[in-house]
mmCIF file of C-alpha atoms and ligand atoms in Angstrom:
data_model
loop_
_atom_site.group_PDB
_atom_site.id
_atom_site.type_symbol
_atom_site.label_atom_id
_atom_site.label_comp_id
_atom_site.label_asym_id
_atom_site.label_seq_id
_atom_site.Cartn_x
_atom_site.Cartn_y
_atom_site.Cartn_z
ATOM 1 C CA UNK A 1 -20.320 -22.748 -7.517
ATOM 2 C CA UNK A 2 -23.111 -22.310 -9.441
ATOM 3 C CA UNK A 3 -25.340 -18.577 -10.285
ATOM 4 C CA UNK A 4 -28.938 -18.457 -9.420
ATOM 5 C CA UNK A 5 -30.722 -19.034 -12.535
ATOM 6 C CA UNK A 6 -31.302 -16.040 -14.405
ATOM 7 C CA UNK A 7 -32.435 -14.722 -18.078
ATOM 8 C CA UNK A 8 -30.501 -14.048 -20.931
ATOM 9 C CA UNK A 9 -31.240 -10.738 -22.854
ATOM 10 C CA UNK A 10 -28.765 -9.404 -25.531
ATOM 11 C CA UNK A 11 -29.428 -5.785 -26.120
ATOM 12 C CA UNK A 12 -28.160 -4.524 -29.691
ATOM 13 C CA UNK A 13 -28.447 -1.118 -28.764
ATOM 14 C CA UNK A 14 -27.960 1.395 -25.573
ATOM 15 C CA UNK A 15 -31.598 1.753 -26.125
ATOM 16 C CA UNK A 16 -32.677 -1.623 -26.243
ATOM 17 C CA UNK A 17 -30.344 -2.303 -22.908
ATOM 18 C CA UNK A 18 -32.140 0.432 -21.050
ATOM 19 C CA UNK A 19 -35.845 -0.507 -22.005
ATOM 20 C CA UNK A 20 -34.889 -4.205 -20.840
ATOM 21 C CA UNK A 21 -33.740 -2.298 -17.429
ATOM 22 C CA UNK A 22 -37.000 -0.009 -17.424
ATOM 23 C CA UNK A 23 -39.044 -3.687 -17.755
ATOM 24 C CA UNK A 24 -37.030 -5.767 -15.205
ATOM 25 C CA UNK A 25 -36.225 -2.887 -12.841
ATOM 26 C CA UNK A 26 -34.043 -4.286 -9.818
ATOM 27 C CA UNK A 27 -34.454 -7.851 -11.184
ATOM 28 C CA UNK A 28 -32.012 -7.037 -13.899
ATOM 29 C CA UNK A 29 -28.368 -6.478 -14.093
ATOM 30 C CA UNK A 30 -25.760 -5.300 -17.028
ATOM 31 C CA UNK A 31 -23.424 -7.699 -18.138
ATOM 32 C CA UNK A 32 -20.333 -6.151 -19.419
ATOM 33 C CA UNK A 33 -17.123 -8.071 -19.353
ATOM 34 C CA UNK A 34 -18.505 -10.349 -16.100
ATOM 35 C CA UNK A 35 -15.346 -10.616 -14.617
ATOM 36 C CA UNK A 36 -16.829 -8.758 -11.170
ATOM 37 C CA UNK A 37 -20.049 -10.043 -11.961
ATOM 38 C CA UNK A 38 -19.839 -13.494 -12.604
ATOM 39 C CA UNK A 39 -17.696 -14.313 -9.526
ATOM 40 C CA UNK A 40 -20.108 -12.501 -7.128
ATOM 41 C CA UNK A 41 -23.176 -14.877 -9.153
ATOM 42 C CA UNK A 42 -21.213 -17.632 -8.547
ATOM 43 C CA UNK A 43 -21.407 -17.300 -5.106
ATOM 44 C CA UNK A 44 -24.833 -16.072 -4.525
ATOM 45 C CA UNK A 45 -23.769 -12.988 -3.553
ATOM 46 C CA UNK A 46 -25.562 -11.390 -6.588
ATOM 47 C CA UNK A 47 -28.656 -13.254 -8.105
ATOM 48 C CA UNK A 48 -30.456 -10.821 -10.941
ATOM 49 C CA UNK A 49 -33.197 -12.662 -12.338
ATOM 50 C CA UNK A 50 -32.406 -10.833 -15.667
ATOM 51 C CA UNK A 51 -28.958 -10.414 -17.116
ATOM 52 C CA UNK A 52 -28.557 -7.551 -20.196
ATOM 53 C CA UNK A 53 -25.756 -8.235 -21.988
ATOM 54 C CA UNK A 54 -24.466 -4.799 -23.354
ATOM 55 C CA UNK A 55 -21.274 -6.677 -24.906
ATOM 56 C CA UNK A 56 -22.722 -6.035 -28.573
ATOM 57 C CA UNK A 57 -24.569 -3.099 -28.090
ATOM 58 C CA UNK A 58 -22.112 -0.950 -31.159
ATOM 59 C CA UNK A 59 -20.706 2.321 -29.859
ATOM 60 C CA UNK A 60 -20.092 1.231 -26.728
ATOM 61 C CA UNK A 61 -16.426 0.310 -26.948
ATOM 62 C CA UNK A 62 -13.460 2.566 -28.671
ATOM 63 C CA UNK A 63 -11.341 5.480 -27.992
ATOM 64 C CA UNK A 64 -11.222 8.323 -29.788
ATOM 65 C CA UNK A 65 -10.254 11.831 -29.053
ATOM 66 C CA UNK A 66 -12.091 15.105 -29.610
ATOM 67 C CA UNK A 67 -10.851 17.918 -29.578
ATOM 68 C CA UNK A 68 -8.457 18.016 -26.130
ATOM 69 C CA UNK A 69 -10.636 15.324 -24.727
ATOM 70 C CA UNK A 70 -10.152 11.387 -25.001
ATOM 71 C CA UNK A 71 -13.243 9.579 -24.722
ATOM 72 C CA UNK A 72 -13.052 6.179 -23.945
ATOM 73 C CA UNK A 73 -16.474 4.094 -24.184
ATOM 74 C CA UNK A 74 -17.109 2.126 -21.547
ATOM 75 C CA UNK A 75 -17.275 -1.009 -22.699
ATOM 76 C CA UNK A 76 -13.469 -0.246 -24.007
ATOM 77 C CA UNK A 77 -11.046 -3.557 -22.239
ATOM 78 C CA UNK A 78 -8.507 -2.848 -20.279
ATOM 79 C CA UNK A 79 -6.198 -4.235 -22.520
ATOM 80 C CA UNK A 80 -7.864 -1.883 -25.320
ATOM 81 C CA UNK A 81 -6.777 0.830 -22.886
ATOM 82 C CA UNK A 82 -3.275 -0.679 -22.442
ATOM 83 C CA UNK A 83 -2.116 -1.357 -25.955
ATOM 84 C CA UNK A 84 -3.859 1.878 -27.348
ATOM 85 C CA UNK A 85 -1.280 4.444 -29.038
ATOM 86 C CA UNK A 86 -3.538 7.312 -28.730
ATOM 87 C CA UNK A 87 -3.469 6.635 -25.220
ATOM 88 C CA UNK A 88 -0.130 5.800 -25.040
ATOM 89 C CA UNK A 89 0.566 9.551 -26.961
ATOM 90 C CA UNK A 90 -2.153 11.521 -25.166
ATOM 91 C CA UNK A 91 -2.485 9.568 -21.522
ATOM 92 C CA UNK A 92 -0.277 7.660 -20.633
ATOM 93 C CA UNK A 93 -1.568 7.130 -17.325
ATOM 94 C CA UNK A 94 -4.444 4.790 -18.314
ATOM 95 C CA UNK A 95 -2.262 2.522 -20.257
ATOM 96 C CA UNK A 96 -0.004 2.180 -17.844
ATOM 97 C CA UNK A 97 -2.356 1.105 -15.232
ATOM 98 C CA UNK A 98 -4.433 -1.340 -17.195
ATOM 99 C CA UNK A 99 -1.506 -3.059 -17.513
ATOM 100 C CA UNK A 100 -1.330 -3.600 -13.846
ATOM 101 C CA UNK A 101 -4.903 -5.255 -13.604
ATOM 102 C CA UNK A 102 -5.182 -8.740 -12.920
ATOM 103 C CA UNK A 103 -4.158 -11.000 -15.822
ATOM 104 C CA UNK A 104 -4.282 -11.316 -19.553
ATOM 105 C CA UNK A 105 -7.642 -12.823 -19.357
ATOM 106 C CA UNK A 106 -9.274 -10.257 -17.185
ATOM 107 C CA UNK A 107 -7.958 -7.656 -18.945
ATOM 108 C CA UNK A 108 -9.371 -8.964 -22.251
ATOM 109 C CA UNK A 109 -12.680 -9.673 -21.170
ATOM 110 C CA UNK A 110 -12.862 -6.871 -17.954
ATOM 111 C CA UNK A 111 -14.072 -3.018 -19.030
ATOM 112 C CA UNK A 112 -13.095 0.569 -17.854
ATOM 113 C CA UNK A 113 -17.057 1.328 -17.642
ATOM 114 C CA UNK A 114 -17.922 -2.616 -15.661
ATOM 115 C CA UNK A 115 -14.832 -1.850 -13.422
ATOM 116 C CA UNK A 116 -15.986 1.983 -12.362
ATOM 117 C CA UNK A 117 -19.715 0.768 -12.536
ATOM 118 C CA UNK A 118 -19.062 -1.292 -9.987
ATOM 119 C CA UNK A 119 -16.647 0.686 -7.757
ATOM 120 C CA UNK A 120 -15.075 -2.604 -5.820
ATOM 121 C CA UNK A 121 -12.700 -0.600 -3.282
ATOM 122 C CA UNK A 122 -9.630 -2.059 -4.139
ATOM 123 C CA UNK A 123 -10.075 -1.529 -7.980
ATOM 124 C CA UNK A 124 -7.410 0.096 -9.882
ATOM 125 C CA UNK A 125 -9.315 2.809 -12.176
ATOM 126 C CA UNK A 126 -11.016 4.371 -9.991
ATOM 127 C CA UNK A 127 -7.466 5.884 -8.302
ATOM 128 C CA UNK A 128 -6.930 6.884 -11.718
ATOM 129 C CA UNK A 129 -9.904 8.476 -13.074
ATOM 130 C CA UNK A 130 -10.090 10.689 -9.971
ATOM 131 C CA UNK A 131 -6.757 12.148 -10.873
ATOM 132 C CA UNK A 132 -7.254 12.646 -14.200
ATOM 133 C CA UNK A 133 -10.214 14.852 -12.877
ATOM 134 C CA UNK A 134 -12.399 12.139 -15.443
ATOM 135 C CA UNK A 135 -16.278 12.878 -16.229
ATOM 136 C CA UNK A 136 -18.280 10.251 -16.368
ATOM 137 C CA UNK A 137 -21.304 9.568 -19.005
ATOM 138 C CA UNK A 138 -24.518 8.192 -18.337
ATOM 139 C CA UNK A 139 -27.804 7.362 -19.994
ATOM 140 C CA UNK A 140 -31.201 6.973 -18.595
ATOM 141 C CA UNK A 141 -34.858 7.009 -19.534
ATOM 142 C CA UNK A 142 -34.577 10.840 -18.937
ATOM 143 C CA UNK A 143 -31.611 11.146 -21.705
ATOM 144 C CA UNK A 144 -28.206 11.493 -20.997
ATOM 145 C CA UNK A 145 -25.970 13.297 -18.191
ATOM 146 C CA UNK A 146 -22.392 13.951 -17.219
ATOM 147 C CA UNK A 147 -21.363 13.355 -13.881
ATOM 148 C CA UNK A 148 -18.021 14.189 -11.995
ATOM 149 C CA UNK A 149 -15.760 11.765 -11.292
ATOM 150 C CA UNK A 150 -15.606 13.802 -7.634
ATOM 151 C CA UNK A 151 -19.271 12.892 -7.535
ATOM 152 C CA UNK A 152 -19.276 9.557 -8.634
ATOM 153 C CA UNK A 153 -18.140 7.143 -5.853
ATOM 154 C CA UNK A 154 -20.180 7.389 -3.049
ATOM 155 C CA UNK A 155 -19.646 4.220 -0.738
ATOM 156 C CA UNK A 156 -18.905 0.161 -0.876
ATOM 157 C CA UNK A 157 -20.140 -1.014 -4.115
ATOM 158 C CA UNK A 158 -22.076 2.046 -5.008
ATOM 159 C CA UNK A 159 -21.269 4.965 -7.682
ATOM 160 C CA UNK A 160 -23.802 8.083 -8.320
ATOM 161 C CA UNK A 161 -25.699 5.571 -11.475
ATOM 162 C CA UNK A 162 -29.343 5.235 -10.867
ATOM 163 C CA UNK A 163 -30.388 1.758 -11.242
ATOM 164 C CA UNK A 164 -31.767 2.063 -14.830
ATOM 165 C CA UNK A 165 -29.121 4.347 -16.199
ATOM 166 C CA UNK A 166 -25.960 2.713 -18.641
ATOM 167 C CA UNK A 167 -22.400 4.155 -18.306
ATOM 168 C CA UNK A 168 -21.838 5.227 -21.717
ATOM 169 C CA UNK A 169 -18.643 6.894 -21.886
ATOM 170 C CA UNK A 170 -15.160 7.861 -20.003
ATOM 171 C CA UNK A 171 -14.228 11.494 -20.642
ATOM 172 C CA UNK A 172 -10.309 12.793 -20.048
ATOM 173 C CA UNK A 173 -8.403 15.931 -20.444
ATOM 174 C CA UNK A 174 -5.590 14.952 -22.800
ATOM 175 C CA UNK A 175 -2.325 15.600 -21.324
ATOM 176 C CA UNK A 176 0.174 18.485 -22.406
ATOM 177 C CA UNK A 177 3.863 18.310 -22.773
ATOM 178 C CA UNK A 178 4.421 19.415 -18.868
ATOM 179 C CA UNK A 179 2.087 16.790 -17.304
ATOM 180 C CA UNK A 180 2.909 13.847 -15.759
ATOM 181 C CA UNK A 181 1.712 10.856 -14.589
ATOM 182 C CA UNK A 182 2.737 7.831 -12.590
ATOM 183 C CA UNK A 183 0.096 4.647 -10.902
ATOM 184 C CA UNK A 184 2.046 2.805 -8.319
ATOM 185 C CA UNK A 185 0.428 -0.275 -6.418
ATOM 186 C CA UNK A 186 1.084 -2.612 -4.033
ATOM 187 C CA UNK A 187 -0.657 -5.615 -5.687
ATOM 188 C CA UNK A 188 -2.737 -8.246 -3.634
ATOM 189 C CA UNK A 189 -0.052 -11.331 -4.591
ATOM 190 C CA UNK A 190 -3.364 -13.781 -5.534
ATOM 191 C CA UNK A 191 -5.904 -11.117 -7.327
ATOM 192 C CA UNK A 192 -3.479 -8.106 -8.246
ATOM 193 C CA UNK A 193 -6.270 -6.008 -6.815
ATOM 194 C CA UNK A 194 -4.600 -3.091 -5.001
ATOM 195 C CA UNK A 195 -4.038 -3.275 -1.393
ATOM 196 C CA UNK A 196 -2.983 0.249 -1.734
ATOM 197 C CA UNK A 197 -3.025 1.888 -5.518
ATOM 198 C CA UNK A 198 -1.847 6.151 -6.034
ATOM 199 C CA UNK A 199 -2.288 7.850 -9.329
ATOM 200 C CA UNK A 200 -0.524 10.757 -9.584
ATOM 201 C CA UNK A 201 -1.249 13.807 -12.173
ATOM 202 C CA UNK A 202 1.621 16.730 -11.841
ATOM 203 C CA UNK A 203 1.192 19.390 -13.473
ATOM 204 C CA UNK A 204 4.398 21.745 -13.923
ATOM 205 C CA UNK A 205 4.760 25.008 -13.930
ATOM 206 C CA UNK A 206 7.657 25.162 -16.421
ATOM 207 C CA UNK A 207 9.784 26.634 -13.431
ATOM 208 C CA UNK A 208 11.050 23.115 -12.059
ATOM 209 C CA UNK A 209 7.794 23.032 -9.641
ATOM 210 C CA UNK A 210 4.858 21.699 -9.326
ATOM 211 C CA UNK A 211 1.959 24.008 -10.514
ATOM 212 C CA UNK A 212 -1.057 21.393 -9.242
ATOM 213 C CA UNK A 213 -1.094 18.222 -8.141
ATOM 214 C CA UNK A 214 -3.978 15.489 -8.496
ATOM 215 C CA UNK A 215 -3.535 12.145 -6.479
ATOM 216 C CA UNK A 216 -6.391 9.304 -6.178
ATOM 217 C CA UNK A 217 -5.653 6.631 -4.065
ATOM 218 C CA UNK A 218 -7.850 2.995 -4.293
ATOM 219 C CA UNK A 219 -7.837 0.592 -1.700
ATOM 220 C CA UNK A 220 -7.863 2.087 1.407
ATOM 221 C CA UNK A 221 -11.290 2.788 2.482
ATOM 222 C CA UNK A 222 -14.568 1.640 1.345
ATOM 223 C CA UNK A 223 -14.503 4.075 -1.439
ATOM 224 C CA UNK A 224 -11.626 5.576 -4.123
ATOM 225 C CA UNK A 225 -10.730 9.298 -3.136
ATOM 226 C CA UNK A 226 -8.668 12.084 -3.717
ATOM 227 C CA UNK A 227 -5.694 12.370 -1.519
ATOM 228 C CA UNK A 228 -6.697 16.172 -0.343
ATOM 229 C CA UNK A 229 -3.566 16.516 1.993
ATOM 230 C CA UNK A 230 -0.974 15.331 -0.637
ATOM 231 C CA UNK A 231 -2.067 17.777 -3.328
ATOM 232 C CA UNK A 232 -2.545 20.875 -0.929
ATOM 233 C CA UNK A 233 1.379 19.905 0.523
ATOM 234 C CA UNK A 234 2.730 19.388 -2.971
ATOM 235 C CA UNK A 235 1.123 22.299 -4.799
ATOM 236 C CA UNK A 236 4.192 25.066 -5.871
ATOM 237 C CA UNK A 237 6.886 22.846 -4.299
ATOM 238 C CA UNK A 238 9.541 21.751 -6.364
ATOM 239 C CA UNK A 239 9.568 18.397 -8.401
ATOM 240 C CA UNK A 240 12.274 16.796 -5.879
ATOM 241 C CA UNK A 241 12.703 13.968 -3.678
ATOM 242 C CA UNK A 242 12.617 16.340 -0.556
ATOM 243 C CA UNK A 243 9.226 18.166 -1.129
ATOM 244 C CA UNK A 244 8.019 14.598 -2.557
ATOM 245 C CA UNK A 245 8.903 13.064 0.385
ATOM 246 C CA UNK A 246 7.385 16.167 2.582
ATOM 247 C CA UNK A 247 4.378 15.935 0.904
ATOM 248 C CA UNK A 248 3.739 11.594 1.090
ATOM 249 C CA UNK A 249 3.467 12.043 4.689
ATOM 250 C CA UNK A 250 -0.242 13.776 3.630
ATOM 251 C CA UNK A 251 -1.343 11.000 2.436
ATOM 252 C CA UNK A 252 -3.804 9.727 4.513
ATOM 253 C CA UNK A 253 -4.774 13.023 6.296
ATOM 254 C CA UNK A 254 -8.087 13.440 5.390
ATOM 255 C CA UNK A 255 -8.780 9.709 4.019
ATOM 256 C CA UNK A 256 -11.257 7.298 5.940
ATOM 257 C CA UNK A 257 -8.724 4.807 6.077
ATOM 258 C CA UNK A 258 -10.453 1.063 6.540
ATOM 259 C CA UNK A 259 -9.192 -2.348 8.090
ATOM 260 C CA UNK A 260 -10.043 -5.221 6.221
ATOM 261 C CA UNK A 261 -8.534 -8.736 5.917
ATOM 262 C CA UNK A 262 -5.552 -7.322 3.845
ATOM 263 C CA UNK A 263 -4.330 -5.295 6.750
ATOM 264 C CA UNK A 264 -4.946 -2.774 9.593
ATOM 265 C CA UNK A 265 -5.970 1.335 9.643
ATOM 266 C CA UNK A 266 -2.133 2.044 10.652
ATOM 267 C CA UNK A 267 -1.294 -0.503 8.024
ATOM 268 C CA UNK A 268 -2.828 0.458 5.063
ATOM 269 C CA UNK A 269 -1.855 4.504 6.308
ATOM 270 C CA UNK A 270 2.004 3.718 6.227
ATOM 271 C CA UNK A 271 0.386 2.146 2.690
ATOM 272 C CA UNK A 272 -0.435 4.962 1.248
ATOM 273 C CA UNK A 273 2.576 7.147 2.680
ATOM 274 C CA UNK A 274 5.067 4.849 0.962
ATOM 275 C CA UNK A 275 3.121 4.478 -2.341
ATOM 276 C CA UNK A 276 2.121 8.111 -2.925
ATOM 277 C CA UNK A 277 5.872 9.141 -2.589
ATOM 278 C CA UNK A 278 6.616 6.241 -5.525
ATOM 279 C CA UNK A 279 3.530 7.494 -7.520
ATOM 280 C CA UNK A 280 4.865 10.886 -7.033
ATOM 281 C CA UNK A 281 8.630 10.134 -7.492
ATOM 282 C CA UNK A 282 7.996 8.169 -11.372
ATOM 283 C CA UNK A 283 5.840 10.982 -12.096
ATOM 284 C CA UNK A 284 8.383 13.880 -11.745
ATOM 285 C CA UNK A 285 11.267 11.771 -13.168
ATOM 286 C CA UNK A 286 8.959 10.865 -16.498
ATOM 287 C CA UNK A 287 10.403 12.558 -19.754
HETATM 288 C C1 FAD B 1 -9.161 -12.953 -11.064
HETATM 289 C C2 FAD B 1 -9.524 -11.492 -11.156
HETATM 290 C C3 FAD B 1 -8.551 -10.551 -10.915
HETATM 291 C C4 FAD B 1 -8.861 -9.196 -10.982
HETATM 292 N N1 FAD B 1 -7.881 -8.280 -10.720
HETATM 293 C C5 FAD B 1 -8.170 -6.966 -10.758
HETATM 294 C C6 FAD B 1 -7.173 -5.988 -10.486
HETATM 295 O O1 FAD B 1 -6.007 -6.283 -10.246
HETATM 296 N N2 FAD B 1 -7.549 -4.695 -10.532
HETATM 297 C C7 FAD B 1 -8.831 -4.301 -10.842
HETATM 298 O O2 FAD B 1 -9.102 -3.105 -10.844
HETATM 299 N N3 FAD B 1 -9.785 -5.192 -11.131
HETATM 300 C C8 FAD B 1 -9.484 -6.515 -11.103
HETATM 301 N N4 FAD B 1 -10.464 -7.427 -11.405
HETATM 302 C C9 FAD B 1 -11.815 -6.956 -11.771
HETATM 303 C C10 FAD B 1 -11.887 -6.732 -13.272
HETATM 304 O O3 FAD B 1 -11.126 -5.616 -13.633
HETATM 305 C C11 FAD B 1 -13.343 -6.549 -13.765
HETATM 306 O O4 FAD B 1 -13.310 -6.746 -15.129
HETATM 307 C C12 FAD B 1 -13.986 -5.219 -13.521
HETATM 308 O O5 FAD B 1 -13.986 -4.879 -12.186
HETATM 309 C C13 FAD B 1 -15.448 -5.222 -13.929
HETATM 310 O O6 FAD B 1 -15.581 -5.037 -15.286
HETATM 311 P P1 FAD B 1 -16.485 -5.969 -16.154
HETATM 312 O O7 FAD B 1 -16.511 -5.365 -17.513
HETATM 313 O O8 FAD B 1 -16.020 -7.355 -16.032
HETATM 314 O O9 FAD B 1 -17.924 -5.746 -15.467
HETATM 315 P P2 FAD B 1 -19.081 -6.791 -15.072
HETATM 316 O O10 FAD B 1 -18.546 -7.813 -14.151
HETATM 317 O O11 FAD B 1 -19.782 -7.258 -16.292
HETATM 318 O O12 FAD B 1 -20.059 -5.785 -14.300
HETATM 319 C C14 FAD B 1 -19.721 -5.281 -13.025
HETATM 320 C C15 FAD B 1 -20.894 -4.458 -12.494
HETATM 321 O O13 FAD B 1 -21.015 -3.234 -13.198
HETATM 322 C C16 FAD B 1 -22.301 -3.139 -13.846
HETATM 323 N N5 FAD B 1 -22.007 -2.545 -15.170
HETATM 324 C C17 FAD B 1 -21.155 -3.040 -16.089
HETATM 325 N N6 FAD B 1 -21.080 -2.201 -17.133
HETATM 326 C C18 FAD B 1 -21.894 -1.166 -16.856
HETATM 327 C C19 FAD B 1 -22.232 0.042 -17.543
HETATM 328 N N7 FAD B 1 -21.683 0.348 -18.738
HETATM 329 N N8 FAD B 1 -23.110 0.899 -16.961
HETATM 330 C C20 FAD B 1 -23.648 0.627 -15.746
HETATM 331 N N9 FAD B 1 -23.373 -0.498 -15.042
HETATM 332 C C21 FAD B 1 -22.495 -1.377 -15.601
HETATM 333 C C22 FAD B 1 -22.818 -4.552 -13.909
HETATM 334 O O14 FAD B 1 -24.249 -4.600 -13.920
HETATM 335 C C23 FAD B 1 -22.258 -5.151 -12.630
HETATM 336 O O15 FAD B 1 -23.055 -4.793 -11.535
HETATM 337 C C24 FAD B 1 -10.175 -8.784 -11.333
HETATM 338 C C25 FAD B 1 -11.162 -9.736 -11.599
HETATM 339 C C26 FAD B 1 -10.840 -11.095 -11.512
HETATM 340 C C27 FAD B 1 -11.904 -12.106 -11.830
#
C-alpha cells in the first residue's frame, strides 16, 4: 500500500502554509500528525498532489491559558493534551480523553487540530469539544475567524474550514470548582476509535443539582453532536443515579443515529443510552 505520488512542501510559518494552499488549491493537503492522513493515502482513498507539512510551522502547538480560557494550538498531540498539568488543573476532560485514543504512537504523532480537521465520525474529540461548548480558530487569505464548535461539524468528513483556511487554535472555558466532567467510550477492540463515545460537562448549582448539562456524543451518526434530549431531561435534576438514569434514556432522541459495519440504528441507540448514563454517572461522582 503505497500513496499516489505527491510533493513535499514544509511551511515554516501559518503564512507560508496558507500561500502554498492559495497556489495548489484542491491539489494540496495539510499534513499534521498523518495518522488519518497517511492511512487514507495509502489506500488511494486520498491522493493530493501537494502535501504542506504544518508540523514546524512555530506557534502552532502549546497550551496556554488566558485569562478563563485554555487555548490549545492545534497542532498540540494528544499526548501533549494528556500529560498536560494545566489541563489536568483547569480541564480535566481533555486529558482524560486523549488518553483513550488509539495507542502511544498515535497519540504522539496524532493532533487535537488534524483529528477535528478531519471530523472522522467515530473520533473521540469531537464528543468532547462539543461539550465543552469549544470555539474553534481558523485562518484564511481573508485573516482570521472564530467559529462555534455547534457550527463546525457539518457531515461525513467535512467541518465548516474552507479549503484554504488552517485550524489555528482550540479555545475552552476553563472549568470552576462545581463543574464536572466525565468521557466514557465503548472502544472499537482493533482501532480504539469509538463505537459509541459521551462527554459529559455538569454544571452544579451548588444545591446538589444539576444547573446545565452539556453532552456530545461521537460515533453514532455521520457527524459528532450534542445530545439535545439528555441535557434538556437532566437540566435542574439532582446529581443521582435516578434522574441520571431518567435522563440516559434521551440519549438518542433527537440524534440521526447511523448503521455501519460496527453495528445497527437500534444498536448503536441502546449505545448511547448505556454510555451517556456512565459519562453522566463519573461525572457527578468526580471530587
Ligand atoms: C491505528 C490508529 C488508531 C487510531 N485511534 C483513534 C482513536 O481511538 N480515537 C480517535 O479519535 N482517533 C484515532 N485515530 C486517529 C488519530 O487520532 C489521528 O491522529 C487524528 O484523527 C488526525 O490527526 P493528525 O494530526 O494525524 O492529522 P492528519 O492525518 O495529518 O490530517 C488529517 C486531516 O486534517 C487536515 N488537517 C490537519 N491539520 C489541520 C489544520 N490545522 N487545519 C486544517 N486542516 C488540517 C489534513 O489536511 C487532513 O485532511 C487513530 C489513528 C490510527 C492510525
Amino acid at each position: 500500500m503505497y500513496p499516489a505520488q505527491f510533493e513535499y512542501h514544509k511551511a515554516g510559518t501559518v503564512k507560508e502554509a496558507l500561500d502554498l494552499l492559495i497556489k495548489y488549491k484542491d491539489e494540496a493537503k495539510l499534513l499534521a500528525g498523518g495518522h488519518s492522513l497517511l492511512p487514507a493515502m495509502k489506500l488511494r482513498l486520498a491522493q493530493p498532489k501537494h502535501l504542506v507539512d504544518i508540523g514546524k510551522v512555530s506557534g502552532l502547538a502549546g497550551i496556554k491559558e488566558e485569562g478563563g480560557t485554555l487555548v490549545i494550538g492545534a497542532m498540540t498531540t494528544h499526548y501533549a493534551i494528556e500529560s498536560s498539568a494545566v489541563l489536568k488543573s483547569k480541564c480535566p476532560l481533555l486529558p482524560e480523553v486523549a488518553g483513550q485514543i488509539g495507542d502511544p504512537m498515535v497519540r504522539n504523532l496524532g493532533t487535537l487540530g488534524g483529528s477535528l480537521a478531519h471530523a472522522d465520525p467515530a473520533a473521540d474529540w469531537p464528543a468532547a469539544v462539543i461539550a465543552l461548548g469549544a470555539e474553534l480558530v481558523a485562518e484564511g487569505p481573508k485573516g482570521r475567524r472564530t467559529i462555534k464548535v455547534d457550527d463546525f461539524f457539518k457531515g461525513l468528513l467535512t467541518t465548516a474550514l474552507a479549503e484554504n483556511e488552517i485550524l489555528t487554535e482550540i479555545r475552552v472555558p476553563a472549568c470552576g470548582a462545581n463543574v464536572k466532567c466525565a468521557y466514557a467510550k465503548f472502544p472499537h477492540p482493533a482501532s480504539r476509535f469509538a463505537v459509541v463515545g459521551v462527554a459529559a460537562v455538569l454544571t452544579l448549582d451548588g444545591g446538589g443539582k444539576i444547573g446545565k448539562a452539556s453532552i456530545g456524543i461521537t460515533g453514532a451518526g455521520t457527524k459528532a453532536t450534542r445530545a439535545k434530549g439528555v441535557e434538556a431531561a437532566i437540566a435542574g435534576k439532582p446529581a443521582d443515579a435516578a434522574s441520571i438514569q431518567a435522563a440516559a434514556s434521551s440519549a438518542a432522541d433527537g440524534v440521526d443515529v447511523q448503521a455501519d459495519l460496527q453495528g445497527s440504528v437500534e444498536y448503536k441507540q441502546h449505545l448511547l443510552r448505556v454510555f451517556a448514563k456512565r459519562a453522566m454517572e463519573a461525572a457527578a461522582a468526580k471530587k
